[in-house]
């Protein structure tokens, strides 16, 4: 197309088990450059083509058709195309969302119950008039379209890639089992609402303001990249991906646009401007234990790391009404050429400057080992390093505590902690990461957990700790 951008629509759908006929592969590419047999495509794609023509558009983008897929030893174009997918959705005029359907064979242009079984509202009631006449009224409820309820029940809502597709495309047409909804960055409404005047008893919900546009319209960088971003992440990590290694790729388009909008830098789920907050995630479920060898190579410092295990995480920066001071500085993000492969050590190297101390931690309750999150007591530091005063704390360990403790009855242990931030309040909450050193010489560390201390004493001593350059992989 050269430098011109032709207007086009874009499809979002669940592939299901019957989408192979849609895939463009190396063996099909020559034939498809000549001709695409529409009649052989799954019904959802045929319906999207039909709708595209009806709306007066000449072009439709469909992932299985437009990105060469892997086939018989050929890897396809995914490594090249993964970082472009966000652009395809952001530049489309409108998203065709087959939200209510699990498999591409189903299609979406079927008649919904709202129109298949039309009826007026009726009320069944009875009583006696003032003159003694008995009466009966009939008033029965017709099927209603409610976006929040209908969309929450759709198969596509749990699809990981759909999260980015919906956020990036400025206009969305959602087909659910109960009918059609229109959504843009201002409002969401249903096809049923347009006919409100034909039904004298109709009581329909007002158009709802959508939250999709707020992430780009919020002027404050700290709100958008801090609170709003981590709120999106906490929703996103519960969604399903066929290939879990796509976890960072499937949200990359949103993140890079936010970075451009706020002149920020982004890598593997973390923004430079919100480095402390981005690193201070913790596993939400206190009974969650990450056992075994990770199947993926995500960096241990990224919130994507524990997602090879089905658990949510929590971002901990400070409560919203408390001001905080960051004491961590970014030196460099890793320079990874891929959004899905972090196999090499250099592709995972995050280099920061932060206070790095060893602290003595004890565990006050025996049954602490049944959880990964629990209370701890900080009793200071090894001899000759007295900086951290005794305090109470919370340790959120990323793995099985038995990997950390050699005895069933916990004894005090020494942990290496990189401090990230502290609250500007009394008492002071001091937040850091527990690290495990992997090598000497040029030391590299892995993250092992999140830790926080509650300090009743003055916090000026924190400012006196010199920062060390730390490499975390």
XYZ file of C-alpha atoms in Angstrom:
473
model
C 0.000 0.000 0.000
C 3.029 2.289 0.161
C 2.648 5.383 2.334
C -1.140 5.517 1.866
C -3.334 3.979 4.536
C -6.522 2.560 3.130
C -9.461 2.416 5.570
C -10.110 -1.094 6.828
C -11.985 -3.110 9.426
C -10.405 -5.712 11.689
C -11.745 -8.946 13.176
C -11.422 -10.169 16.762
C -12.663 -13.700 17.424
C -11.964 -17.008 19.142
C -10.227 -19.437 16.806
C -11.530 -22.525 18.547
C -10.645 -25.916 17.066
C -11.717 -25.337 13.465
C -9.644 -22.406 12.210
C -7.001 -24.351 10.277
C -8.669 -23.631 6.937
C -8.178 -19.921 7.564
C -4.440 -20.132 8.215
C -2.062 -18.755 5.642
C 1.044 -20.956 5.689
C 4.142 -21.296 3.543
C 2.462 -24.036 1.522
C -0.607 -21.856 0.858
C 0.979 -18.432 0.395
C 1.451 -18.562 -3.387
C -2.122 -19.717 -3.962
C -3.519 -17.052 -1.636
C -1.681 -14.281 -3.414
C -3.729 -15.272 -6.459
C -7.067 -16.093 -4.885
C -8.738 -16.738 -1.522
C -11.630 -19.191 -1.635
C -14.038 -17.401 0.697
C -16.490 -20.298 0.690
C -13.824 -22.503 2.306
C -13.187 -20.149 5.236
C -14.787 -20.629 8.682
C -18.199 -18.988 9.045
C -17.029 -16.275 11.446
C -14.573 -14.991 8.838
C -17.183 -15.279 6.068
C -19.612 -13.268 8.204
C -16.932 -10.623 8.787
C -16.303 -10.363 5.037
C -20.038 -10.023 4.416
C -20.300 -7.283 7.047
C -17.249 -5.449 5.694
C -18.843 -5.263 2.260
C -22.185 -4.182 3.725
C -20.450 -1.323 5.555
C -18.852 -0.130 2.322
C -15.270 -1.136 3.110
C -12.894 -2.866 0.724
C -10.415 -4.231 3.257
C -10.605 -6.521 6.276
C -7.663 -7.654 8.439
C -7.854 -11.176 9.896
C -4.886 -12.532 11.864
C -4.960 -16.111 10.548
C -5.125 -14.866 6.958
C -2.758 -11.896 7.128
C 0.075 -13.322 9.259
C 1.871 -16.371 7.891
C 1.351 -19.157 10.434
C 3.743 -21.949 11.393
C 3.341 -25.153 9.408
C 5.348 -28.354 8.885
C 8.616 -27.103 10.304
C 8.208 -23.518 9.114
C 8.048 -21.002 11.960
C 5.905 -18.491 10.118
C 6.150 -14.727 10.574
C 5.199 -14.463 14.225
C 8.539 -13.231 15.572
C 8.497 -10.432 12.993
C 4.810 -9.579 13.301
C 4.209 -9.821 17.077
C 5.218 -6.234 17.848
C 3.137 -4.896 14.915
C -0.199 -6.419 15.937
C -1.056 -3.475 18.168
C -0.605 -1.110 15.214
C -2.986 -3.148 13.073
C -5.764 -2.787 15.646
C -5.040 0.839 16.543
C -5.161 1.934 12.883
C -8.373 0.102 11.952
C -11.569 2.124 11.580
C -13.655 -0.365 13.542
C -13.305 -3.689 15.335
C -15.679 -6.511 14.435
C -15.893 -8.471 17.679
C -17.451 -11.937 17.515
C -17.605 -11.802 21.299
C -20.280 -14.385 22.042
C -18.870 -17.303 20.073
C -16.258 -19.900 21.059
C -15.313 -21.289 17.657
C -14.790 -19.764 14.222
C -17.198 -22.282 12.678
C -20.168 -20.675 14.492
C -20.314 -17.294 12.775
C -21.920 -14.294 14.462
C -24.579 -12.909 12.092
C -27.312 -15.064 13.549
C -30.603 -13.714 14.845
C -30.440 -13.048 18.578
C -33.300 -13.741 21.009
C -34.149 -10.038 21.251
C -35.289 -10.078 17.621
C -36.103 -13.752 17.163
C -38.770 -13.634 19.864
C -40.047 -10.030 19.747
C -42.761 -8.978 22.156
C -43.975 -5.939 23.986
C -43.573 -5.527 27.680
C -46.597 -6.701 29.647
C -47.464 -6.664 33.327
C -49.646 -9.293 35.014
C -51.550 -7.753 37.919
C -55.078 -7.631 39.307
C -57.214 -5.596 41.634
C -60.556 -3.932 42.205
C -61.511 -0.481 40.972
C -63.220 2.154 43.130
C -66.606 1.127 41.736
C -66.058 -2.557 42.589
C -65.078 -3.743 39.101
C -62.363 -6.411 39.063
C -59.569 -6.064 36.489
C -56.474 -7.887 35.188
C -53.466 -6.320 33.426
C -50.799 -8.353 31.618
C -47.220 -7.015 31.545
C -44.426 -9.489 30.676
C -40.765 -8.626 30.316
C -39.065 -8.996 26.929
C -35.417 -9.984 26.470
C -33.128 -7.076 27.323
C -29.658 -6.155 26.195
C -27.306 -5.091 28.946
C -23.686 -4.670 27.885
C -22.107 -5.306 31.281
C -23.997 -8.555 31.833
C -23.945 -9.792 28.239
C -20.273 -9.013 27.658
C -19.170 -10.520 30.979
C -20.540 -13.881 29.826
C -18.807 -13.896 26.430
C -16.014 -16.384 25.621
C -13.861 -13.673 24.075
C -13.632 -11.675 27.298
C -11.177 -14.183 28.781
C -8.988 -14.235 25.642
C -5.654 -12.554 26.353
C -5.089 -11.009 22.921
C -8.580 -9.541 22.905
C -7.705 -7.261 25.813
C -5.291 -5.249 23.659
C -7.474 -5.441 20.569
C -10.417 -3.867 22.368
C -8.382 -1.131 24.048
C -6.482 -0.078 20.925
C -9.219 0.002 18.289
C -11.196 3.269 18.630
C -14.579 1.772 17.660
C -15.996 -1.668 18.444
C -19.024 -3.644 17.240
C -19.649 -6.497 19.690
C -21.846 -9.440 18.665
C -23.035 -11.319 21.736
C -25.585 -14.137 21.977
C -28.106 -11.503 22.966
C -27.487 -9.072 20.134
C -25.265 -6.253 18.917
C -23.546 -3.512 20.916
C -21.696 -0.422 19.755
C -18.746 0.811 21.810
C -16.337 3.676 21.285
C -14.105 5.616 23.663
C -17.082 7.696 24.803
C -20.200 5.522 25.035
C -21.491 1.988 24.778
C -25.045 1.285 23.611
C -27.164 -1.505 22.135
C -29.190 -1.990 18.975
C -32.288 -2.271 21.167
C -32.024 1.251 22.510
C -32.629 2.769 19.092
C -36.203 1.389 19.188
C -37.072 2.700 22.625
C -39.866 4.924 21.291
C -41.798 1.952 19.884
C -42.330 0.419 23.312
C -44.466 2.540 25.683
C -43.420 0.526 28.762
C -39.776 0.355 27.766
C -37.295 1.113 30.531
C -33.780 0.732 29.146
C -30.497 1.658 30.803
C -28.913 4.901 29.651
C -25.818 4.748 27.491
C -22.872 3.990 29.703
C -19.634 5.874 29.541
C -16.918 3.435 28.589
C -13.621 3.109 30.452
C -11.689 2.142 27.336
C -10.659 5.694 26.460
C -9.548 6.782 29.907
C -6.102 5.231 29.652
C -5.169 7.582 26.802
C -7.132 10.649 27.915
C -5.755 10.843 31.454
C -3.284 13.730 31.558
C -1.377 12.649 34.657
C 1.535 10.334 33.937
C 1.608 9.008 37.501
C -2.092 8.114 37.336
C -2.054 6.586 33.843
C 1.207 4.657 34.044
C 0.927 4.069 37.762
C -2.587 3.311 38.934
C -4.415 2.788 35.615
C -1.703 0.622 34.056
C -1.410 -1.707 37.032
C -5.202 -1.938 37.232
C -5.211 -3.056 33.586
C -2.429 -5.538 34.310
C -4.356 -7.079 37.198
C -7.298 -7.672 34.848
C -5.113 -8.859 31.993
C -3.168 -11.500 33.890
C -6.351 -13.478 34.557
C -6.990 -13.868 30.816
C -6.059 -16.952 28.813
C -3.463 -17.331 26.087
C -3.001 -20.402 23.914
C 0.746 -19.742 24.066
C 1.736 -18.318 27.460
C 5.014 -16.986 26.068
C 2.854 -14.375 24.274
C 1.932 -12.800 27.635
C 4.106 -9.704 27.202
C 3.597 -9.511 23.429
C -0.197 -9.420 23.776
C -0.112 -6.187 25.798
C 2.888 -4.592 24.077
C 0.819 -2.362 21.799
C -0.925 -0.639 24.713
C 2.319 -0.194 26.632
C 4.346 1.290 23.788
C 1.603 3.815 23.032
C 1.553 4.908 26.654
C 5.335 5.226 26.605
C 5.179 7.408 23.471
C 2.317 9.492 24.878
C 4.156 10.266 28.120
C 7.733 10.289 26.749
C 8.544 7.260 28.876
C 10.552 4.056 28.439
C 9.020 0.586 28.697
C 10.217 -3.014 28.918
C 8.598 -6.320 29.940
C 5.665 -4.751 31.775
C 7.625 -1.990 33.551
C 7.837 1.781 32.856
C 10.902 3.850 33.742
C 8.821 6.600 35.383
C 7.094 4.059 37.642
C 10.056 1.743 38.180
C 9.569 1.302 41.931
C 5.876 0.582 41.595
C 6.346 -1.728 38.638
C 8.951 -3.825 40.440
C 7.025 -4.008 43.718
C 4.486 -6.618 42.649
C 3.582 -9.546 44.821
C 1.554 -12.715 44.441
C -1.937 -11.992 45.729
C -2.895 -15.465 46.967
C -1.005 -16.218 50.187
C -1.387 -19.959 49.519
C 0.148 -19.759 46.043
C 3.490 -21.516 45.757
C 5.607 -21.454 42.612
C 7.025 -24.971 42.487
C 9.258 -26.678 39.977
C 11.305 -25.283 37.106
C 9.763 -22.349 35.201
C 8.627 -23.351 31.726
C 9.257 -19.850 30.363
C 12.185 -17.455 30.400
C 10.464 -14.286 31.559
C 12.682 -12.109 33.791
C 12.143 -12.760 37.497
C 11.664 -8.997 38.048
C 8.676 -8.787 35.684
C 5.085 -9.347 36.841
C 4.835 -11.794 33.920
C 7.263 -14.188 35.622
C 4.802 -16.007 37.946
C 2.155 -16.288 35.224
C 3.419 -19.696 34.197
C 1.501 -20.537 37.361
C -2.243 -19.602 37.469
C -2.083 -16.942 40.193
C -2.819 -13.230 40.314
C -0.327 -10.613 41.467
C -0.665 -7.372 43.368
C 1.152 -4.119 42.754
C 2.304 -2.447 45.940
C 3.552 1.119 45.794
C 1.798 2.846 48.675
C -1.807 3.461 49.544
C -3.135 6.202 47.209
C -3.420 8.861 49.920
C 0.203 8.429 51.083
C 3.054 10.189 49.301
C 6.121 8.056 48.616
C 9.754 8.606 47.758
C 11.435 6.354 45.210
C 15.017 5.361 46.005
C 15.637 3.210 42.939
C 16.985 4.459 39.626
C 17.017 2.764 36.237
C 20.415 2.310 34.628
C 19.221 0.254 31.660
C 16.519 -2.092 30.479
C 17.570 -5.277 28.646
C 17.891 -4.988 24.880
C 15.798 -7.924 23.767
C 15.036 -8.242 20.037
C 12.000 -10.409 20.807
C 8.767 -9.965 22.732
C 8.409 -13.680 23.347
C 11.932 -15.056 23.811
C 13.990 -14.089 26.872
C 16.186 -17.166 26.672
C 19.541 -15.396 26.831
C 20.783 -13.855 30.087
C 21.420 -10.517 28.348
C 17.787 -10.329 27.203
C 16.686 -10.373 30.863
C 19.258 -8.044 32.437
C 17.673 -5.148 34.287
C 20.323 -2.833 35.760
C 19.248 -0.507 38.566
C 20.832 1.646 41.262
C 19.357 1.145 44.717
C 20.381 0.653 48.361
C 21.439 -2.994 48.727
C 21.686 -4.411 52.252
C 21.712 -7.727 54.050
C 19.079 -7.979 56.777
C 18.373 -10.629 59.396
C 14.801 -11.885 59.159
C 13.014 -14.153 61.635
C 9.631 -15.873 61.367
C 7.407 -15.532 64.467
C 4.882 -18.284 63.700
C 5.520 -21.962 63.029
C 2.712 -22.370 60.473
C 4.250 -19.667 58.288
C 5.502 -22.462 56.049
C 1.968 -23.238 54.892
C 1.916 -19.907 53.037
C 4.196 -17.795 50.873
C 3.050 -14.517 52.439
C 3.463 -13.891 56.132
C 4.694 -11.644 58.934
C 8.386 -11.377 59.707
C 10.577 -9.530 62.175
C 13.673 -7.686 61.061
C 16.256 -7.848 63.814
C 18.914 -5.722 62.166
C 21.890 -6.666 60.014
C 24.972 -8.853 60.226
C 27.735 -7.600 62.514
C 29.402 -4.444 61.250
C 26.478 -3.447 59.027
C 24.051 -1.935 61.522
C 21.700 0.220 59.449
C 18.191 -1.222 59.491
C 16.588 -0.862 62.947
C 14.502 -3.724 64.392
C 11.007 -3.668 62.926
C 7.972 -5.707 61.953
C 7.487 -6.630 58.340
C 5.751 -8.657 55.661
C 7.509 -11.114 53.360
C 5.847 -12.302 50.156
C 8.060 -15.102 48.884
C 7.720 -16.065 45.220
C 8.490 -19.756 45.667
C 8.044 -22.593 48.121
C 9.415 -21.515 51.506
C 11.001 -24.953 51.888
C 13.388 -23.865 49.134
C 14.470 -21.052 51.427
C 14.433 -22.674 54.854
C 16.200 -25.920 55.630
C 14.341 -26.546 58.897
C 10.642 -27.025 59.542
C 10.885 -24.637 62.502
C 12.072 -21.363 60.944
C 15.265 -19.831 62.265
C 16.524 -16.307 61.556
C 18.119 -16.035 58.131
C 20.065 -13.366 56.276
C 18.402 -11.985 53.157
C 19.754 -9.617 50.508
C 17.308 -6.763 49.953
C 17.279 -4.021 47.300
C 15.187 -1.133 48.622
C 12.809 0.552 46.184
C 10.854 3.241 48.064
C 9.498 4.484 51.378
C 6.345 6.326 52.376
C 6.545 9.923 53.567
C 4.573 9.180 56.702
C 4.992 8.065 60.269
C 5.344 5.176 60.710
C 7.310 4.712 57.508
C 6.686 1.776 55.175
C 9.946 0.682 53.540
C 9.544 -1.547 50.467
C 12.125 -3.731 48.747
C 12.921 -6.877 46.777
C 14.522 -10.027 48.177
C 17.339 -11.108 45.875
C 19.416 -14.248 45.388
C 22.921 -13.861 44.001
C 23.649 -16.103 41.018
C 27.294 -15.352 40.311
C 30.324 -13.571 41.695
C 32.696 -11.292 39.858
C 30.042 -9.329 38.023
C 27.178 -10.361 40.306
C 23.754 -11.072 38.906
C 20.669 -11.590 41.023
C 17.276 -13.223 40.707
C 14.252 -11.839 42.460
C 12.969 -14.148 45.221
C 10.198 -12.058 46.724
C 8.764 -8.791 47.995
C 9.403 -7.457 51.500
C 8.193 -4.442 53.464
C 9.192 -3.071 56.875
C 7.204 -0.796 59.172
C 9.628 1.638 60.799
C 8.650 3.685 63.844
C 11.980 5.489 63.901
C 12.965 8.447 61.749
C 13.735 7.539 58.164
C 16.697 9.875 57.579
C 19.089 6.920 57.806
C 17.622 5.583 54.555
C 18.981 8.578 52.669
C 22.477 7.881 54.012
C 22.697 4.427 52.414
C 24.764 4.571 49.248
C 23.198 3.085 46.127
C 24.729 0.055 44.441
C 24.475 -0.942 40.797
C 22.436 -4.155 40.724
C 21.799 -6.513 37.803
C 18.607 -8.586 38.086
C 17.693 -11.254 35.538
